[in-house]
Amino acid sequence: MTATTNPNKALWEKGDFTEIAATMRESGEALVSKLGITEGLKVLDLGCGDGTTAVPAAQLGADVLGVDIASNLVSAGNERAKELGLTNLRFEEGDATDLSLLDDESFDLVISIFGAMFAPNPFGVAKEMVRVTKPGCRIVLGNWIPNDPTLVAQILKISSSHTPPPPEGFISPMTWGVEDDVIERFTAAGVPKERISFARDTYTFNYPGSPSELVAVFRSYYGPTMNAFEAAAANGGVDNLQAELETLFNEQNRGNGTTSIPATFLRVTVQR
Ligand SMILES: C[S@@+](CC[C@H](N)C(=O)[O-])C[C@H]1O[C@@H](n2cnc3c(N)ncnc32)[C@H](O)[C@@H]1O
């Protein structure tokens, strides 16, 4: 029997997202500090990576489960929890499109920062997030915004311009950055529109080297950029892709001697 590959899982197990996550720790901590986390709160971090938000949530005393589709990131997260002595934090492999491993109404807070947006079947994902959240409790999402001029939306835009078109029926993850789409998905999952709110927020990517060195990190370790370079290699576009990314990173850098690049995202809060 031939093993089937889940392209969503393969994308994130490619490379090593922990190298990118290392540049996002301060913003993860700042975001979590605004969520009113208290001792013993039951938190699900969906698409948690190696714990950029799960770790600070656990450090504030929450009882945190991180779920991610990429087994390498789940292992890295559990390693971090162990090193930090966080016995109230564990990571498990799972798919946001099917959280059947989790009971109904079992979390006080569900967070997904640039995580669930990358899963296929957005209506199914919204339904699963609502199902596992206790009534009266919150879901908080961080989603990149299509056509936003800042870093990540532009990396994804440049990358897709070097990649063959996706298969028919593919729904872009960036649609999670469109308020009307988010409302449609959560109202279909039974949440009244008035309980869905939006804010613009910022994540800053901090890296000790130059912007061009950070491009190299993305090229070597970030699945979507790695795929773009592979596709560009097939049509002779590698030098253009490299140049476009270097221009972007250098223009957006606010650091002096190091790299510090802010990126705007849509913060979604859903009151179950
Ligand atoms: C851009 S990373 C963000 C990781 C983490 N939330 C952070 O802020 O560092 C996207 C994450 O979503 C995960 N992911 C993608 N599709 C998923 C799915 N269907 N179910 C669960 N996790 C998924 C990836 O494996 C990856 O860890």
PDB file of C-alpha atoms and ligand atoms in Angstrom:
ATOM      1  CA  MET A   1       0.000   0.000   0.000  1.00  0.00           C
ATOM      2  CA  THR A   2       1.325   3.479  -0.842  1.00  0.00           C
ATOM      3  CA  ALA A   3       1.553   5.884   2.072  1.00  0.00           C
ATOM      4  CA  THR A   4      -0.455   9.068   1.408  1.00  0.00           C
ATOM      5  CA  THR A   5       1.214  12.377   2.146  1.00  0.00           C
ATOM      6  CA  ASN A   6      -0.701  15.209   3.731  1.00  0.00           C
ATOM      7  CA  PRO A   7       0.717  18.287   1.913  1.00  0.00           C
ATOM      8  CA  ASN A   8      -0.254  20.556   4.822  1.00  0.00           C
ATOM      9  CA  LYS A   9       1.789  18.418   7.245  1.00  0.00           C
ATOM     10  CA  ALA A  10       4.656  18.028   4.757  1.00  0.00           C
ATOM     11  CA  LEU A  11       4.900  21.809   4.298  1.00  0.00           C
ATOM     12  CA  TRP A  12       5.459  22.450   8.007  1.00  0.00           C
ATOM     13  CA  GLU A  13       7.681  19.438   8.644  1.00  0.00           C
ATOM     14  CA  LYS A  14       9.933  20.701   5.861  1.00  0.00           C
ATOM     15  CA  GLY A  15      12.909  22.703   7.066  1.00  0.00           C
ATOM     16  CA  ASP A  16      12.778  23.775  10.690  1.00  0.00           C
ATOM     17  CA  PHE A  17      10.237  26.382  11.733  1.00  0.00           C
ATOM     18  CA  THR A  18      11.925  26.670  15.157  1.00  0.00           C
ATOM     19  CA  GLU A  19      14.574  28.831  13.421  1.00  0.00           C
ATOM     20  CA  ILE A  20      11.879  31.353  12.436  1.00  0.00           C
ATOM     21  CA  ALA A  21      10.034  31.041  15.746  1.00  0.00           C
ATOM     22  CA  ALA A  22      13.230  32.077  17.543  1.00  0.00           C
ATOM     23  CA  THR A  23      12.790  35.546  15.999  1.00  0.00           C
ATOM     24  CA  MET A  24       9.181  35.827  17.233  1.00  0.00           C
ATOM     25  CA  ARG A  25       9.535  35.103  20.971  1.00  0.00           C
ATOM     26  CA  GLU A  26       9.218  38.667  22.314  1.00  0.00           C
ATOM     27  CA  SER A  27       6.011  39.301  20.360  1.00  0.00           C
ATOM     28  CA  GLY A  28       4.556  35.943  21.412  1.00  0.00           C
ATOM     29  CA  GLU A  29       5.184  36.806  25.037  1.00  0.00           C
ATOM     30  CA  ALA A  30       3.717  40.328  24.639  1.00  0.00           C
ATOM     31  CA  LEU A  31       0.567  38.992  22.989  1.00  0.00           C
ATOM     32  CA  VAL A  32       0.013  36.351  25.660  1.00  0.00           C
ATOM     33  CA  SER A  33       0.502  38.929  28.431  1.00  0.00           C
ATOM     34  CA  LYS A  34      -2.592  40.775  27.096  1.00  0.00           C
ATOM     35  CA  LEU A  35      -4.908  37.752  27.239  1.00  0.00           C
ATOM     36  CA  GLY A  36      -5.764  37.838  30.948  1.00  0.00           C
ATOM     37  CA  ILE A  37      -4.288  34.406  31.612  1.00  0.00           C
ATOM     38  CA  THR A  38      -4.646  33.222  35.188  1.00  0.00           C
ATOM     39  CA  GLU A  39      -3.419  30.243  37.214  1.00  0.00           C
ATOM     40  CA  GLY A  40      -5.054  26.988  36.155  1.00  0.00           C
ATOM     41  CA  LEU A  41      -6.818  28.371  33.054  1.00  0.00           C
ATOM     42  CA  LYS A  42      -7.225  25.535  30.532  1.00  0.00           C
ATOM     43  CA  VAL A  43      -5.621  26.727  27.293  1.00  0.00           C
ATOM     44  CA  LEU A  44      -5.419  25.068  23.896  1.00  0.00           C
ATOM     45  CA  ASP A  45      -2.785  26.484  21.541  1.00  0.00           C
ATOM     46  CA  LEU A  46      -3.628  25.218  18.079  1.00  0.00           C
ATOM     47  CA  GLY A  47      -0.932  25.204  15.403  1.00  0.00           C
ATOM     48  CA  CYS A  48       1.383  26.010  18.295  1.00  0.00           C
ATOM     49  CA  GLY A  49       4.724  25.316  16.594  1.00  0.00           C
ATOM     50  CA  ASP A  50       7.418  24.907  19.257  1.00  0.00           C
ATOM     51  CA  GLY A  51       5.520  27.052  21.766  1.00  0.00           C
ATOM     52  CA  THR A  52       6.084  30.749  21.050  1.00  0.00           C
ATOM     53  CA  THR A  53       2.720  31.466  22.730  1.00  0.00           C
ATOM     54  CA  ALA A  54       2.203  28.164  24.578  1.00  0.00           C
ATOM     55  CA  VAL A  55       5.355  28.625  26.690  1.00  0.00           C
ATOM     56  CA  PRO A  56       4.519  32.126  28.022  1.00  0.00           C
ATOM     57  CA  ALA A  57       0.906  31.012  28.658  1.00  0.00           C
ATOM     58  CA  ALA A  58       2.229  28.133  30.790  1.00  0.00           C
ATOM     59  CA  GLN A  59       4.701  30.472  32.514  1.00  0.00           C
ATOM     60  CA  LEU A  60       1.678  32.542  33.598  1.00  0.00           C
ATOM     61  CA  GLY A  61       0.289  29.422  35.300  1.00  0.00           C
ATOM     62  CA  ALA A  62      -2.187  28.161  32.681  1.00  0.00           C
ATOM     63  CA  ASP A  63      -2.623  24.461  32.033  1.00  0.00           C
ATOM     64  CA  VAL A  64      -1.605  24.406  28.367  1.00  0.00           C
ATOM     65  CA  LEU A  65      -1.994  21.854  25.593  1.00  0.00           C
ATOM     66  CA  GLY A  66      -0.214  22.664  22.339  1.00  0.00           C
ATOM     67  CA  VAL A  67      -1.504  20.843  19.265  1.00  0.00           C
ATOM     68  CA  ASP A  68       0.363  20.941  15.978  1.00  0.00           C
ATOM     69  CA  ILE A  69       0.337  18.908  12.772  1.00  0.00           C
ATOM     70  CA  ALA A  70       4.155  18.845  12.474  1.00  0.00           C
ATOM     71  CA  SER A  71       5.754  16.082  14.524  1.00  0.00           C
ATOM     72  CA  ASN A  72       9.177  17.790  14.557  1.00  0.00           C
ATOM     73  CA  LEU A  73       7.639  20.919  16.116  1.00  0.00           C
ATOM     74  CA  VAL A  74       5.705  18.881  18.686  1.00  0.00           C
ATOM     75  CA  SER A  75       8.998  17.233  19.731  1.00  0.00           C
ATOM     76  CA  ALA A  76      10.761  20.611  19.855  1.00  0.00           C
ATOM     77  CA  GLY A  77       7.926  22.017  21.995  1.00  0.00           C
ATOM     78  CA  ASN A  78       8.033  19.135  24.447  1.00  0.00           C
ATOM     79  CA  GLU A  79      11.806  19.569  24.662  1.00  0.00           C
ATOM     80  CA  ARG A  80      11.390  23.270  25.505  1.00  0.00           C
ATOM     81  CA  ALA A  81       8.746  22.481  28.148  1.00  0.00           C
ATOM     82  CA  LYS A  82      11.113  19.956  29.740  1.00  0.00           C
ATOM     83  CA  GLU A  83      14.112  22.323  29.681  1.00  0.00           C
ATOM     84  CA  LEU A  84      12.002  25.069  31.251  1.00  0.00           C
ATOM     85  CA  GLY A  85      10.579  22.691  33.877  1.00  0.00           C
ATOM     86  CA  LEU A  86       7.004  23.469  32.779  1.00  0.00           C
ATOM     87  CA  THR A  87       4.981  20.451  33.945  1.00  0.00           C
ATOM     88  CA  ASN A  88       1.749  22.324  33.066  1.00  0.00           C
ATOM     89  CA  LEU A  89       2.608  22.359  29.334  1.00  0.00           C
ATOM     90  CA  ARG A  90       2.475  19.483  26.862  1.00  0.00           C
ATOM     91  CA  PHE A  91       2.466  19.228  23.089  1.00  0.00           C
ATOM     92  CA  GLU A  92       0.620  16.653  20.993  1.00  0.00           C
ATOM     93  CA  GLU A  93       0.372  15.993  17.301  1.00  0.00           C
ATOM     94  CA  GLY A  94      -3.049  16.781  15.840  1.00  0.00           C
ATOM     95  CA  ASP A  95      -4.837  18.378  12.920  1.00  0.00           C
ATOM     96  CA  ALA A  96      -6.967  21.514  13.350  1.00  0.00           C
ATOM     97  CA  THR A  97      -9.435  20.122  10.817  1.00  0.00           C
ATOM     98  CA  ASP A  98     -10.214  17.191  13.113  1.00  0.00           C
ATOM     99  CA  LEU A  99      -9.706  17.622  16.847  1.00  0.00           C
ATOM    100  CA  SER A 100     -11.562  14.422  17.742  1.00  0.00           C
ATOM    101  CA  LEU A 101      -8.807  13.709  20.284  1.00  0.00           C
ATOM    102  CA  LEU A 102     -10.281  16.583  22.340  1.00  0.00           C
ATOM    103  CA  ASP A 103     -13.593  16.645  24.229  1.00  0.00           C
ATOM    104  CA  ASP A 104     -16.387  19.161  23.604  1.00  0.00           C
ATOM    105  CA  GLU A 105     -16.285  22.336  25.713  1.00  0.00           C
ATOM    106  CA  SER A 106     -12.985  21.499  27.401  1.00  0.00           C
ATOM    107  CA  PHE A 107     -10.944  24.754  27.147  1.00  0.00           C
ATOM    108  CA  ASP A 108     -11.277  28.201  28.782  1.00  0.00           C
ATOM    109  CA  LEU A 109      -9.174  29.767  26.025  1.00  0.00           C
ATOM    110  CA  VAL A 110      -8.261  28.565  22.546  1.00  0.00           C
ATOM    111  CA  ILE A 111      -5.452  30.470  20.845  1.00  0.00           C
ATOM    112  CA  SER A 112      -4.083  30.044  17.366  1.00  0.00           C
ATOM    113  CA  ILE A 113      -1.457  32.510  16.267  1.00  0.00           C
ATOM    114  CA  PHE A 114      -0.680  32.076  12.555  1.00  0.00           C
ATOM    115  CA  GLY A 115      -1.548  28.395  13.087  1.00  0.00           C
ATOM    116  CA  ALA A 116      -5.122  27.317  12.261  1.00  0.00           C
ATOM    117  CA  MET A 117      -5.091  29.751   9.321  1.00  0.00           C
ATOM    118  CA  PHE A 118      -2.771  27.325   7.503  1.00  0.00           C
ATOM    119  CA  ALA A 119      -5.105  24.317   7.812  1.00  0.00           C
ATOM    120  CA  PRO A 120      -7.349  23.415   4.886  1.00  0.00           C
ATOM    121  CA  ASN A 121     -11.149  23.376   5.335  1.00  0.00           C
ATOM    122  CA  PRO A 122     -11.561  26.691   7.218  1.00  0.00           C
ATOM    123  CA  PHE A 123     -15.242  26.072   8.010  1.00  0.00           C
ATOM    124  CA  GLY A 124     -14.366  22.729   9.607  1.00  0.00           C
ATOM    125  CA  VAL A 125     -11.524  24.366  11.579  1.00  0.00           C
ATOM    126  CA  ALA A 126     -13.829  27.116  12.930  1.00  0.00           C
ATOM    127  CA  LYS A 127     -16.367  24.462  13.938  1.00  0.00           C
ATOM    128  CA  GLU A 128     -13.735  22.426  15.772  1.00  0.00           C
ATOM    129  CA  MET A 129     -12.380  25.468  17.637  1.00  0.00           C
ATOM    130  CA  VAL A 130     -15.909  26.408  18.738  1.00  0.00           C
ATOM    131  CA  ARG A 131     -16.705  22.826  19.756  1.00  0.00           C
ATOM    132  CA  VAL A 132     -13.742  22.480  22.141  1.00  0.00           C
ATOM    133  CA  THR A 133     -14.233  25.938  23.737  1.00  0.00           C
ATOM    134  CA  LYS A 134     -16.366  26.176  26.903  1.00  0.00           C
ATOM    135  CA  PRO A 135     -19.510  28.351  26.584  1.00  0.00           C
ATOM    136  CA  GLY A 136     -18.748  31.942  27.610  1.00  0.00           C
ATOM    137  CA  CYS A 137     -15.022  31.464  26.908  1.00  0.00           C
ATOM    138  CA  ARG A 138     -12.763  32.866  24.169  1.00  0.00           C
ATOM    139  CA  ILE A 139     -11.016  31.936  20.957  1.00  0.00           C
ATOM    140  CA  VAL A 140      -8.154  34.286  19.961  1.00  0.00           C
ATOM    141  CA  LEU A 141      -6.605  34.082  16.509  1.00  0.00           C
ATOM    142  CA  GLY A 142      -3.699  35.867  14.876  1.00  0.00           C
ATOM    143  CA  ASN A 143      -4.022  35.898  11.086  1.00  0.00           C
ATOM    144  CA  TRP A 144      -1.871  37.479   8.404  1.00  0.00           C
ATOM    145  CA  ILE A 145      -3.763  39.898   6.145  1.00  0.00           C
ATOM    146  CA  PRO A 146      -3.871  39.553   2.345  1.00  0.00           C
ATOM    147  CA  ASN A 147      -2.192  42.395   0.440  1.00  0.00           C
ATOM    148  CA  ASP A 148      -0.988  43.973   3.665  1.00  0.00           C
ATOM    149  CA  PRO A 149       2.240  45.861   2.877  1.00  0.00           C
ATOM    150  CA  THR A 150       4.196  44.473   5.859  1.00  0.00           C
ATOM    151  CA  LEU A 151       6.622  41.551   6.048  1.00  0.00           C
ATOM    152  CA  VAL A 152       4.790  38.231   6.165  1.00  0.00           C
ATOM    153  CA  ALA A 153       1.957  39.026   3.752  1.00  0.00           C
ATOM    154  CA  GLN A 154       4.632  40.245   1.324  1.00  0.00           C
ATOM    155  CA  ILE A 155       6.847  37.150   1.792  1.00  0.00           C
ATOM    156  CA  LEU A 156       3.840  34.943   1.039  1.00  0.00           C
ATOM    157  CA  LYS A 157       2.853  37.121  -1.925  1.00  0.00           C
ATOM    158  CA  ILE A 158       6.359  37.074  -3.416  1.00  0.00           C
ATOM    159  CA  SER A 159       6.640  33.319  -2.759  1.00  0.00           C
ATOM    160  CA  SER A 160       3.343  32.560  -4.472  1.00  0.00           C
ATOM    161  CA  SER A 161       4.347  34.615  -7.509  1.00  0.00           C
ATOM    162  CA  HIS A 162       7.224  32.134  -8.016  1.00  0.00           C
ATOM    163  CA  THR A 163       5.134  29.012  -7.355  1.00  0.00           C
ATOM    164  CA  PRO A 164       2.709  27.226  -9.708  1.00  0.00           C
ATOM    165  CA  PRO A 165      -0.971  28.017  -9.037  1.00  0.00           C
ATOM    166  CA  PRO A 166      -2.536  25.908  -6.271  1.00  0.00           C
ATOM    167  CA  PRO A 167      -4.942  23.082  -7.131  1.00  0.00           C
ATOM    168  CA  GLU A 168      -8.517  23.996  -7.991  1.00  0.00           C
ATOM    169  CA  GLY A 169     -10.662  24.528  -4.914  1.00  0.00           C
ATOM    170  CA  PHE A 170      -7.697  25.528  -2.728  1.00  0.00           C
ATOM    171  CA  ILE A 171      -8.715  28.208  -0.232  1.00  0.00           C
ATOM    172  CA  SER A 172      -5.899  30.626   0.528  1.00  0.00           C
ATOM    173  CA  PRO A 173      -4.870  30.744   4.227  1.00  0.00           C
ATOM    174  CA  MET A 174      -4.801  34.525   3.796  1.00  0.00           C
ATOM    175  CA  THR A 175      -8.617  34.576   3.662  1.00  0.00           C
ATOM    176  CA  TRP A 176      -8.420  34.211   7.473  1.00  0.00           C
ATOM    177  CA  GLY A 177      -7.200  37.823   7.401  1.00  0.00           C
ATOM    178  CA  VAL A 178     -10.466  39.003   5.803  1.00  0.00           C
ATOM    179  CA  GLU A 179     -13.062  40.002   8.411  1.00  0.00           C
ATOM    180  CA  ASP A 180     -16.103  38.946   6.347  1.00  0.00           C
ATOM    181  CA  ASP A 181     -14.645  35.475   5.766  1.00  0.00           C
ATOM    182  CA  VAL A 182     -13.899  35.073   9.474  1.00  0.00           C
ATOM    183  CA  ILE A 183     -17.462  36.127  10.363  1.00  0.00           C
ATOM    184  CA  GLU A 184     -18.908  33.701   7.815  1.00  0.00           C
ATOM    185  CA  ARG A 185     -16.878  30.801   9.231  1.00  0.00           C
ATOM    186  CA  PHE A 186     -17.736  31.419  12.882  1.00  0.00           C
ATOM    187  CA  THR A 187     -21.414  32.222  12.303  1.00  0.00           C
ATOM    188  CA  ALA A 188     -21.644  28.930  10.366  1.00  0.00           C
ATOM    189  CA  ALA A 189     -20.224  27.299  13.510  1.00  0.00           C
ATOM    190  CA  GLY A 190     -23.055  28.831  15.555  1.00  0.00           C
ATOM    191  CA  VAL A 191     -21.414  31.985  16.995  1.00  0.00           C
ATOM    192  CA  PRO A 192     -23.509  35.186  16.720  1.00  0.00           C
ATOM    193  CA  LYS A 193     -21.793  37.892  14.684  1.00  0.00           C
ATOM    194  CA  GLU A 194     -21.814  40.356  17.647  1.00  0.00           C
ATOM    195  CA  ARG A 195     -19.466  38.014  19.514  1.00  0.00           C
ATOM    196  CA  ILE A 196     -16.704  38.284  16.912  1.00  0.00           C
ATOM    197  CA  SER A 197     -14.356  41.255  17.164  1.00  0.00           C
ATOM    198  CA  PHE A 198     -11.261  42.404  15.322  1.00  0.00           C
ATOM    199  CA  ALA A 199      -8.154  44.469  16.005  1.00  0.00           C
ATOM    200  CA  ARG A 200      -4.941  45.204  14.121  1.00  0.00           C
ATOM    201  CA  ASP A 201      -1.866  44.118  16.023  1.00  0.00           C
ATOM    202  CA  THR A 202       1.870  43.821  15.334  1.00  0.00           C
ATOM    203  CA  TYR A 203       4.438  41.043  15.616  1.00  0.00           C
ATOM    204  CA  THR A 204       8.089  42.024  15.367  1.00  0.00           C
ATOM    205  CA  PHE A 205      10.687  39.649  13.953  1.00  0.00           C
ATOM    206  CA  ASN A 206      13.976  40.185  15.821  1.00  0.00           C
ATOM    207  CA  TYR A 207      17.184  38.646  14.530  1.00  0.00           C
ATOM    208  CA  PRO A 208      20.777  39.304  15.635  1.00  0.00           C
ATOM    209  CA  GLY A 209      22.181  39.348  12.059  1.00  0.00           C
ATOM    210  CA  SER A 210      21.464  41.468   8.973  1.00  0.00           C
ATOM    211  CA  PRO A 211      18.170  41.448   7.017  1.00  0.00           C
ATOM    212  CA  SER A 212      19.901  39.514   4.209  1.00  0.00           C
ATOM    213  CA  GLU A 213      21.040  36.897   6.719  1.00  0.00           C
ATOM    214  CA  LEU A 214      17.433  36.603   7.892  1.00  0.00           C
ATOM    215  CA  VAL A 215      16.374  35.991   4.269  1.00  0.00           C
ATOM    216  CA  ALA A 216      18.876  33.116   4.266  1.00  0.00           C
ATOM    217  CA  VAL A 217      17.210  31.700   7.385  1.00  0.00           C
ATOM    218  CA  PHE A 218      13.814  31.788   5.660  1.00  0.00           C
ATOM    219  CA  ARG A 219      15.318  30.221   2.524  1.00  0.00           C
ATOM    220  CA  SER A 220      16.848  27.351   4.519  1.00  0.00           C
ATOM    221  CA  TYR A 221      14.150  26.709   7.126  1.00  0.00           C
ATOM    222  CA  TYR A 222      10.699  28.168   6.321  1.00  0.00           C
ATOM    223  CA  GLY A 223       8.579  25.649   4.358  1.00  0.00           C
ATOM    224  CA  PRO A 224       6.665  28.136   2.160  1.00  0.00           C
ATOM    225  CA  THR A 225       9.886  29.993   1.214  1.00  0.00           C
ATOM    226  CA  MET A 226      11.765  26.722   0.639  1.00  0.00           C
ATOM    227  CA  ASN A 227       8.997  25.592  -1.730  1.00  0.00           C
ATOM    228  CA  ALA A 228       9.139  28.929  -3.543  1.00  0.00           C
ATOM    229  CA  PHE A 229      12.915  28.564  -4.076  1.00  0.00           C
ATOM    230  CA  GLU A 230      12.425  24.997  -5.349  1.00  0.00           C
ATOM    231  CA  ALA A 231       9.754  26.185  -7.792  1.00  0.00           C
ATOM    232  CA  ALA A 232      11.918  29.158  -8.834  1.00  0.00           C
ATOM    233  CA  ALA A 233      14.886  26.815  -9.452  1.00  0.00           C
ATOM    234  CA  ALA A 234      12.770  24.911 -11.956  1.00  0.00           C
ATOM    235  CA  ASN A 235      12.165  28.039 -14.052  1.00  0.00           C
ATOM    236  CA  GLY A 236      15.415  29.952 -13.571  1.00  0.00           C
ATOM    237  CA  GLY A 237      13.873  32.471 -11.148  1.00  0.00           C
ATOM    238  CA  VAL A 238      16.057  31.902  -8.075  1.00  0.00           C
ATOM    239  CA  ASP A 239      18.090  35.117  -8.395  1.00  0.00           C
ATOM    240  CA  ASN A 240      14.939  37.220  -8.839  1.00  0.00           C
ATOM    241  CA  LEU A 241      13.252  35.609  -5.839  1.00  0.00           C
ATOM    242  CA  GLN A 242      16.352  36.156  -3.694  1.00  0.00           C
ATOM    243  CA  ALA A 243      16.592  39.802  -4.812  1.00  0.00           C
ATOM    244  CA  GLU A 244      12.888  40.494  -4.189  1.00  0.00           C
ATOM    245  CA  LEU A 245      13.096  39.058  -0.675  1.00  0.00           C
ATOM    246  CA  GLU A 246      16.312  40.925   0.141  1.00  0.00           C
ATOM    247  CA  THR A 247      14.769  44.198  -1.012  1.00  0.00           C
ATOM    248  CA  LEU A 248      11.673  43.538   1.096  1.00  0.00           C
ATOM    249  CA  PHE A 249      13.579  42.607   4.269  1.00  0.00           C
ATOM    250  CA  ASN A 250      16.034  45.503   3.941  1.00  0.00           C
ATOM    251  CA  GLU A 251      13.327  48.097   3.212  1.00  0.00           C
ATOM    252  CA  GLN A 252      11.226  46.991   6.167  1.00  0.00           C
ATOM    253  CA  ASN A 253      14.041  46.678   8.684  1.00  0.00           C
ATOM    254  CA  ARG A 254      13.850  49.074  11.637  1.00  0.00           C
ATOM    255  CA  GLY A 255      16.904  47.645  13.408  1.00  0.00           C
ATOM    256  CA  ASN A 256      20.274  49.309  13.583  1.00  0.00           C
ATOM    257  CA  GLY A 257      23.040  46.774  12.978  1.00  0.00           C
ATOM    258  CA  THR A 258      20.590  43.946  13.664  1.00  0.00           C
ATOM    259  CA  THR A 259      17.200  43.081  12.209  1.00  0.00           C
ATOM    260  CA  SER A 260      13.873  44.110  13.641  1.00  0.00           C
ATOM    261  CA  ILE A 261      10.927  43.972  11.259  1.00  0.00           C
ATOM    262  CA  PRO A 262       7.332  44.667  12.342  1.00  0.00           C
ATOM    263  CA  ALA A 263       4.452  42.857  10.651  1.00  0.00           C
ATOM    264  CA  THR A 264       0.757  43.698  10.947  1.00  0.00           C
ATOM    265  CA  PHE A 265      -1.812  40.985  11.615  1.00  0.00           C
ATOM    266  CA  LEU A 266      -5.529  40.679  12.288  1.00  0.00           C
ATOM    267  CA  ARG A 267      -6.299  39.684  15.882  1.00  0.00           C
ATOM    268  CA  VAL A 268      -9.677  37.971  16.066  1.00  0.00           C
ATOM    269  CA  THR A 269     -11.516  37.427  19.346  1.00  0.00           C
ATOM    270  CA  VAL A 270     -14.525  35.138  19.415  1.00  0.00           C
ATOM    271  CA  GLN A 271     -16.661  34.937  22.530  1.00  0.00           C
ATOM    272  CA  ARG A 272     -18.258  31.496  22.532  1.00  0.00           C
TER     273      ARG A 272
HETATM  274  C1  LIG B   1       3.583  29.977  10.992  1.00  0.00           C
HETATM  275  S1  LIG B   1       3.657  28.606  12.055  1.00  0.00           S
HETATM  276  C2  LIG B   1       3.148  29.334  13.611  1.00  0.00           C
HETATM  277  C3  LIG B   1       3.520  28.510  14.799  1.00  0.00           C
HETATM  278  C4  LIG B   1       3.215  29.137  16.170  1.00  0.00           C
HETATM  279  N1  LIG B   1       1.824  29.396  16.376  1.00  0.00           N
HETATM  280  C5  LIG B   1       4.021  30.388  16.368  1.00  0.00           C
HETATM  281  O1  LIG B   1       3.423  31.462  16.510  1.00  0.00           O
HETATM  282  O2  LIG B   1       5.254  30.296  16.372  1.00  0.00           O
HETATM  283  C6  LIG B   1       2.239  27.662  11.549  1.00  0.00           C
HETATM  284  C7  LIG B   1       2.010  26.446  12.407  1.00  0.00           C
HETATM  285  O3  LIG B   1       0.737  25.865  12.119  1.00  0.00           O
HETATM  286  C8  LIG B   1       0.888  24.465  12.086  1.00  0.00           C
HETATM  287  N2  LIG B   1      -0.193  23.889  11.289  1.00  0.00           N
HETATM  288  C9  LIG B   1      -0.398  24.040   9.954  1.00  0.00           C
HETATM  289  N3  LIG B   1      -1.485  23.351   9.584  1.00  0.00           N
HETATM  290  C10 LIG B   1      -1.994  22.776  10.691  1.00  0.00           C
HETATM  291  C11 LIG B   1      -3.106  21.926  10.947  1.00  0.00           C
HETATM  292  N4  LIG B   1      -3.912  21.513   9.965  1.00  0.00           N
HETATM  293  N5  LIG B   1      -3.328  21.514  12.213  1.00  0.00           N
HETATM  294  C12 LIG B   1      -2.495  21.880  13.221  1.00  0.00           C
HETATM  295  N6  LIG B   1      -1.416  22.657  13.030  1.00  0.00           N
HETATM  296  C13 LIG B   1      -1.165  23.110  11.794  1.00  0.00           C
HETATM  297  C14 LIG B   1       2.264  24.266  11.493  1.00  0.00           C
HETATM  298  O4  LIG B   1       2.787  22.990  11.700  1.00  0.00           O
HETATM  299  C15 LIG B   1       3.061  25.373  12.180  1.00  0.00           C
HETATM  300  O5  LIG B   1       3.588  24.971  13.402  1.00  0.00           O
END
